[in-house]
XYZ file of C-alpha atoms in Angstrom:
357
model
C 159.385 -127.879 190.494
C 159.551 -128.197 194.248
C 160.743 -124.917 195.655
C 160.340 -125.161 199.421
C 163.507 -123.728 200.862
C 164.830 -124.743 204.240
C 166.620 -122.617 206.790
C 170.253 -123.572 207.044
C 171.358 -124.821 210.435
C 174.782 -124.858 212.058
C 177.922 -126.766 211.147
C 178.136 -130.240 212.652
C 181.361 -131.463 214.217
C 181.985 -134.066 211.529
C 182.327 -131.436 208.811
C 178.820 -132.074 207.557
C 176.090 -129.475 207.481
C 172.470 -129.807 208.347
C 169.691 -128.574 206.115
C 166.707 -128.248 208.402
C 163.952 -127.583 205.929
C 162.311 -128.858 202.787
C 165.140 -127.655 200.589
C 165.599 -131.130 199.222
C 162.233 -131.409 197.544
C 163.034 -133.487 194.490
C 162.809 -132.355 190.926
C 163.984 -133.801 187.672
C 166.174 -130.785 187.216
C 168.695 -131.558 189.893
C 167.886 -135.206 190.408
C 167.833 -134.867 194.178
C 165.846 -137.690 195.784
C 162.560 -136.287 197.145
C 162.411 -135.723 200.894
C 159.210 -135.171 202.846
C 158.813 -131.441 203.672
C 160.394 -130.541 206.978
C 162.682 -133.575 207.060
C 166.274 -132.760 207.864
C 169.126 -133.777 205.651
C 172.823 -133.894 206.412
C 175.406 -133.244 203.706
C 179.087 -134.145 203.892
C 181.900 -133.818 201.337
C 182.732 -137.507 201.779
C 179.303 -138.433 200.389
C 179.842 -136.454 197.176
C 181.564 -138.109 194.214
C 182.912 -135.754 191.537
C 181.579 -136.637 188.078
C 182.962 -133.770 185.951
C 183.880 -130.080 185.894
C 181.043 -128.046 184.353
C 182.429 -124.543 184.843
C 185.595 -122.652 185.773
C 186.151 -119.154 187.103
C 188.900 -116.863 188.356
C 189.247 -118.564 191.726
C 186.995 -121.568 191.567
C 185.342 -124.416 189.744
C 181.873 -125.862 189.513
C 181.730 -129.648 189.660
C 178.866 -131.989 188.909
C 178.769 -134.271 191.949
C 176.718 -137.324 192.791
C 175.399 -137.674 196.304
C 175.795 -141.305 197.339
C 173.187 -141.008 200.116
C 170.317 -139.563 198.084
C 171.580 -140.932 194.765
C 171.014 -137.481 193.258
C 173.118 -134.900 191.412
C 174.225 -131.459 192.533
C 176.516 -128.659 191.391
C 179.352 -128.074 193.859
C 181.091 -124.722 193.591
C 184.572 -124.908 195.132
C 186.540 -121.679 195.639
C 190.248 -121.494 196.529
C 190.500 -119.546 199.774
C 193.993 -118.071 199.051
C 192.730 -116.751 195.695
C 189.537 -115.341 197.212
C 191.705 -113.446 199.720
C 194.301 -112.358 197.134
C 191.599 -110.975 194.846
C 189.807 -109.307 197.788
C 186.599 -111.224 197.079
C 185.767 -112.122 200.691
C 182.772 -109.795 200.860
C 181.414 -110.973 197.493
C 181.569 -114.582 198.664
C 179.675 -113.733 201.861
C 177.151 -111.692 199.838
C 176.561 -114.636 197.504
C 175.805 -116.968 200.387
C 173.571 -114.407 202.131
C 171.565 -113.692 198.977
C 171.113 -117.341 197.980
C 170.081 -118.266 201.528
C 167.335 -115.641 201.379
C 165.871 -116.161 197.899
C 163.373 -118.745 196.709
C 162.091 -118.357 193.162
C 161.554 -120.742 190.217
C 164.010 -118.783 188.031
C 166.862 -118.575 190.558
C 169.411 -121.281 191.357
C 168.901 -122.969 194.735
C 171.556 -123.301 197.411
C 171.410 -126.356 199.697
C 174.571 -126.223 201.775
C 177.769 -124.259 202.398
C 180.970 -125.536 203.982
C 184.683 -124.811 204.164
C 187.872 -126.614 205.055
C 191.369 -125.125 205.288
C 191.709 -124.866 201.496
C 188.322 -124.294 199.877
C 184.904 -122.717 200.319
C 182.066 -124.921 199.057
C 178.538 -124.160 197.885
C 176.256 -127.081 197.063
C 173.563 -126.078 194.585
C 171.029 -127.656 192.305
C 172.482 -128.966 189.056
C 170.836 -127.522 185.952
C 171.586 -129.890 183.076
C 170.490 -127.784 180.088
C 173.631 -125.638 179.952
C 174.138 -121.904 179.434
C 171.869 -119.706 177.348
C 175.143 -118.369 175.916
C 175.821 -121.720 174.179
C 172.423 -121.736 172.459
C 172.837 -118.111 171.396
C 176.325 -118.780 170.045
C 175.129 -121.827 168.083
C 172.162 -120.021 166.540
C 173.861 -116.690 165.951
C 170.825 -114.847 167.262
C 167.311 -115.561 168.531
C 164.110 -114.676 166.733
C 161.679 -112.204 168.285
C 159.454 -114.760 170.046
C 162.432 -116.668 171.507
C 163.913 -113.438 172.869
C 160.500 -112.487 174.251
C 160.217 -115.753 176.214
C 163.621 -115.413 177.923
C 163.119 -111.701 178.601
C 159.744 -112.316 180.284
C 161.230 -114.934 182.641
C 164.222 -112.682 183.417
C 161.914 -109.722 184.155
C 160.152 -111.851 186.800
C 163.482 -112.913 188.325
C 164.729 -109.298 188.510
C 161.413 -108.070 189.888
C 161.602 -110.696 192.644
C 165.214 -109.838 193.558
C 164.453 -106.116 193.630
C 161.405 -106.742 195.843
C 163.915 -108.107 198.375
C 166.211 -105.101 197.805
C 168.799 -107.303 196.107
C 170.710 -106.043 193.074
C 172.006 -108.869 190.842
C 174.716 -106.962 188.903
C 175.876 -109.731 186.586
C 173.171 -110.326 184.004
C 174.642 -111.873 180.822
C 173.977 -114.993 178.698
C 176.714 -116.985 180.494
C 174.864 -116.631 183.821
C 171.501 -117.841 182.542
C 171.083 -121.617 182.609
C 168.301 -123.616 180.968
C 166.713 -126.436 182.917
C 165.729 -129.720 181.313
C 162.387 -128.253 180.215
C 163.897 -125.053 178.803
C 163.026 -122.556 181.559
C 165.688 -120.182 182.875
C 167.715 -120.259 186.072
C 169.893 -117.283 187.011
C 173.165 -118.503 188.471
C 176.404 -116.987 189.831
C 175.368 -114.553 192.536
C 178.967 -113.507 193.245
C 178.182 -109.837 192.530
C 174.665 -109.828 194.008
C 174.159 -107.615 197.024
C 171.445 -106.543 199.449
C 171.197 -102.776 199.077
C 169.851 -100.290 201.549
C 170.875 -97.356 199.372
C 173.623 -97.299 196.774
C 176.915 -99.108 196.336
C 180.166 -97.995 194.733
C 181.916 -101.244 193.855
C 182.993 -101.551 190.223
C 181.903 -105.031 189.246
C 180.278 -106.781 186.332
C 181.136 -107.526 182.708
C 182.353 -104.532 180.636
C 179.747 -104.799 177.836
C 176.928 -104.947 180.394
C 177.971 -102.143 182.784
C 175.587 -99.240 183.297
C 176.982 -95.687 182.860
C 176.639 -94.923 186.589
C 178.898 -97.910 187.438
C 181.596 -96.743 185.014
C 181.404 -93.197 186.381
C 181.528 -94.391 190.024
C 178.489 -92.281 190.853
C 177.105 -94.912 193.186
C 174.578 -97.329 191.741
C 171.494 -99.280 192.702
C 168.949 -101.647 191.232
C 168.671 -99.601 188.020
C 171.853 -101.327 186.782
C 169.925 -104.592 186.314
C 167.425 -102.921 183.954
C 170.274 -101.408 181.922
C 171.891 -104.856 181.688
C 168.569 -106.333 180.561
C 168.496 -103.801 177.706
C 171.976 -104.957 176.670
C 170.911 -108.605 176.952
C 167.747 -108.180 174.843
C 169.820 -106.418 172.179
C 172.437 -109.191 172.211
C 169.883 -112.029 172.123
C 168.123 -110.580 169.070
C 171.178 -109.185 167.237
C 173.857 -111.749 168.066
C 176.240 -109.107 169.448
C 176.057 -106.532 172.272
C 175.178 -102.887 171.517
C 178.488 -101.517 172.830
C 181.609 -103.454 171.944
C 185.248 -102.704 171.310
C 188.623 -104.454 171.444
C 189.437 -103.012 174.857
C 187.320 -102.224 177.934
C 188.124 -98.500 177.785
C 186.671 -98.317 174.275
C 183.568 -100.162 175.470
C 183.134 -97.699 178.362
C 183.424 -94.710 176.021
C 180.686 -96.143 173.796
C 178.418 -96.868 176.768
C 178.793 -93.297 178.045
C 178.149 -91.899 174.552
C 174.994 -94.048 174.495
C 174.725 -94.202 170.713
C 172.613 -97.172 169.571
C 172.649 -98.682 166.111
C 170.027 -101.372 165.621
C 170.186 -104.119 163.010
C 167.414 -103.643 160.436
C 165.516 -106.831 161.271
C 164.584 -105.842 164.848
C 160.901 -105.480 165.711
C 159.720 -101.855 166.196
C 158.493 -102.448 169.751
C 161.619 -104.240 170.938
C 163.766 -101.359 169.672
C 161.595 -99.021 171.735
C 161.982 -101.256 174.807
C 165.782 -101.439 174.463
C 165.998 -97.631 174.074
C 163.972 -97.198 177.274
C 166.271 -99.544 179.200
C 169.456 -97.963 177.831
C 168.722 -94.480 179.179
C 171.749 -92.889 180.829
C 169.568 -90.932 183.283
C 168.555 -93.517 185.888
C 165.502 -91.519 186.938
C 164.090 -92.017 183.427
C 165.206 -95.620 182.902
C 162.395 -98.128 182.389
C 162.071 -100.386 185.442
C 163.570 -97.780 187.748
C 160.672 -95.342 187.842
C 157.784 -95.063 190.299
C 155.981 -98.232 189.119
C 159.158 -100.313 188.883
C 158.803 -103.604 187.013
C 155.121 -102.902 186.279
C 156.207 -100.285 183.739
C 158.323 -102.948 182.028
C 155.493 -105.497 181.965
C 153.109 -102.968 180.418
C 155.435 -102.243 177.496
C 153.908 -103.026 174.095
C 156.529 -105.660 173.245
C 155.084 -107.844 176.019
C 151.448 -107.472 174.941
C 151.082 -111.238 174.301
C 152.553 -112.234 177.703
C 150.350 -113.591 180.493
C 152.396 -112.237 183.398
C 150.533 -114.302 186.002
C 151.573 -117.468 184.192
C 155.269 -116.608 183.767
C 156.567 -117.498 187.283
C 154.283 -120.556 187.221
C 156.386 -121.704 184.226
C 153.325 -121.743 181.982
C 154.995 -120.175 178.935
C 156.140 -122.718 176.382
C 159.954 -122.760 176.156
C 161.258 -122.184 172.591
C 164.309 -124.414 173.153
C 164.136 -127.714 175.044
C 167.675 -128.893 175.855
C 168.628 -132.463 175.042
C 169.005 -133.998 178.506
C 169.168 -137.787 178.664
C 169.437 -138.137 182.466
C 169.845 -136.026 185.615
C 173.650 -136.206 185.525
C 173.987 -135.404 181.810
C 176.929 -133.010 181.175
C 176.684 -132.924 177.376
C 175.334 -129.344 177.389
C 178.468 -127.997 179.087
C 181.987 -127.562 177.726
C 184.531 -130.206 178.712
C 187.303 -129.018 181.038
C 190.645 -130.717 181.650
C 190.667 -131.926 185.258
C 194.457 -131.772 185.743
C 194.560 -127.942 185.925
C 192.927 -128.034 189.354
C 195.974 -127.868 191.625
C 196.124 -128.999 195.223
C 196.058 -125.884 197.394
C 198.223 -125.420 200.461
C 196.152 -125.099 203.651
C 195.364 -121.529 204.679
C 196.716 -120.055 207.915
C 194.084 -120.328 210.706
C 194.163 -116.506 211.045
C 193.002 -116.168 207.416
C 190.279 -118.751 207.969
C 188.692 -116.532 210.627
C 187.058 -114.446 207.864
C 185.111 -117.535 206.753
C 184.222 -119.055 210.123
C 180.495 -118.542 209.482
C 180.608 -119.787 205.903
């Protein structure tokens, strides 16, 4: 996969945006027509035809769009500015752009362009046609040990990379892990990701995946991603998360109590790994100690993993999604298009917050 990432330039007067680097290196995963490295590329909303909705959120949608100029496919995330403001998500939106502009890794979604008009904020990203890991987990009930091992190894490399840039991801869960057409992972949705100098106090994330220090508002850092990975490994191999309840408060109580009950079929070493991730004391949590991710990689459960080969995508994916062409949407749920209402334009004063978006 081509992963050269260009620096983003300034807005052009015609509402288009210039990508001044090799960020459009083609790959079968997003179907973008290959560009020679260093060539510049201009994007404009008028060149993008909407094919289908492939995801919905609290204040936005993700559309599969076809770029008429390059004849390639992209994912276009459109966020309603009034809703972003109402839900006080301005900073998260800016964080997401800042993080995605900085990162460049085979297991992280790539951002090509950002733009706004008086109604919406837009993020143009690579389209990953394989769908969410969540769908495959739901269909199978649970993954076997070797399948879970594959996804965990790729996620470990993604987290290690983010943490090396002092970025905390904060939203690890099966819904935010996409599979590309070959079956390798792509982390998506960086709405909660943040560059950390020290600790942060914002309560954000998905209840079942929150670390104890987030619930207790003690201030949290990168250790929350290793906790969430423990929850994810448990869920992938068991078919349900380790702490669940009918209401969030019940979930939080169980997380703070930290009592783990493993299904009988789990491998001895993976149980040990999960226990070491789900340690309430951050100073003793695997991944958050002196050697960081190296401690994780040395764990016995990973003894068969060639860590050098993981980011080079050399591990053989256990599931290869059925993808017939670059713009295939069959691995995503269908969404009714009529729910997407026309927004009223935002007052120019409110747009000031997004002038650099």
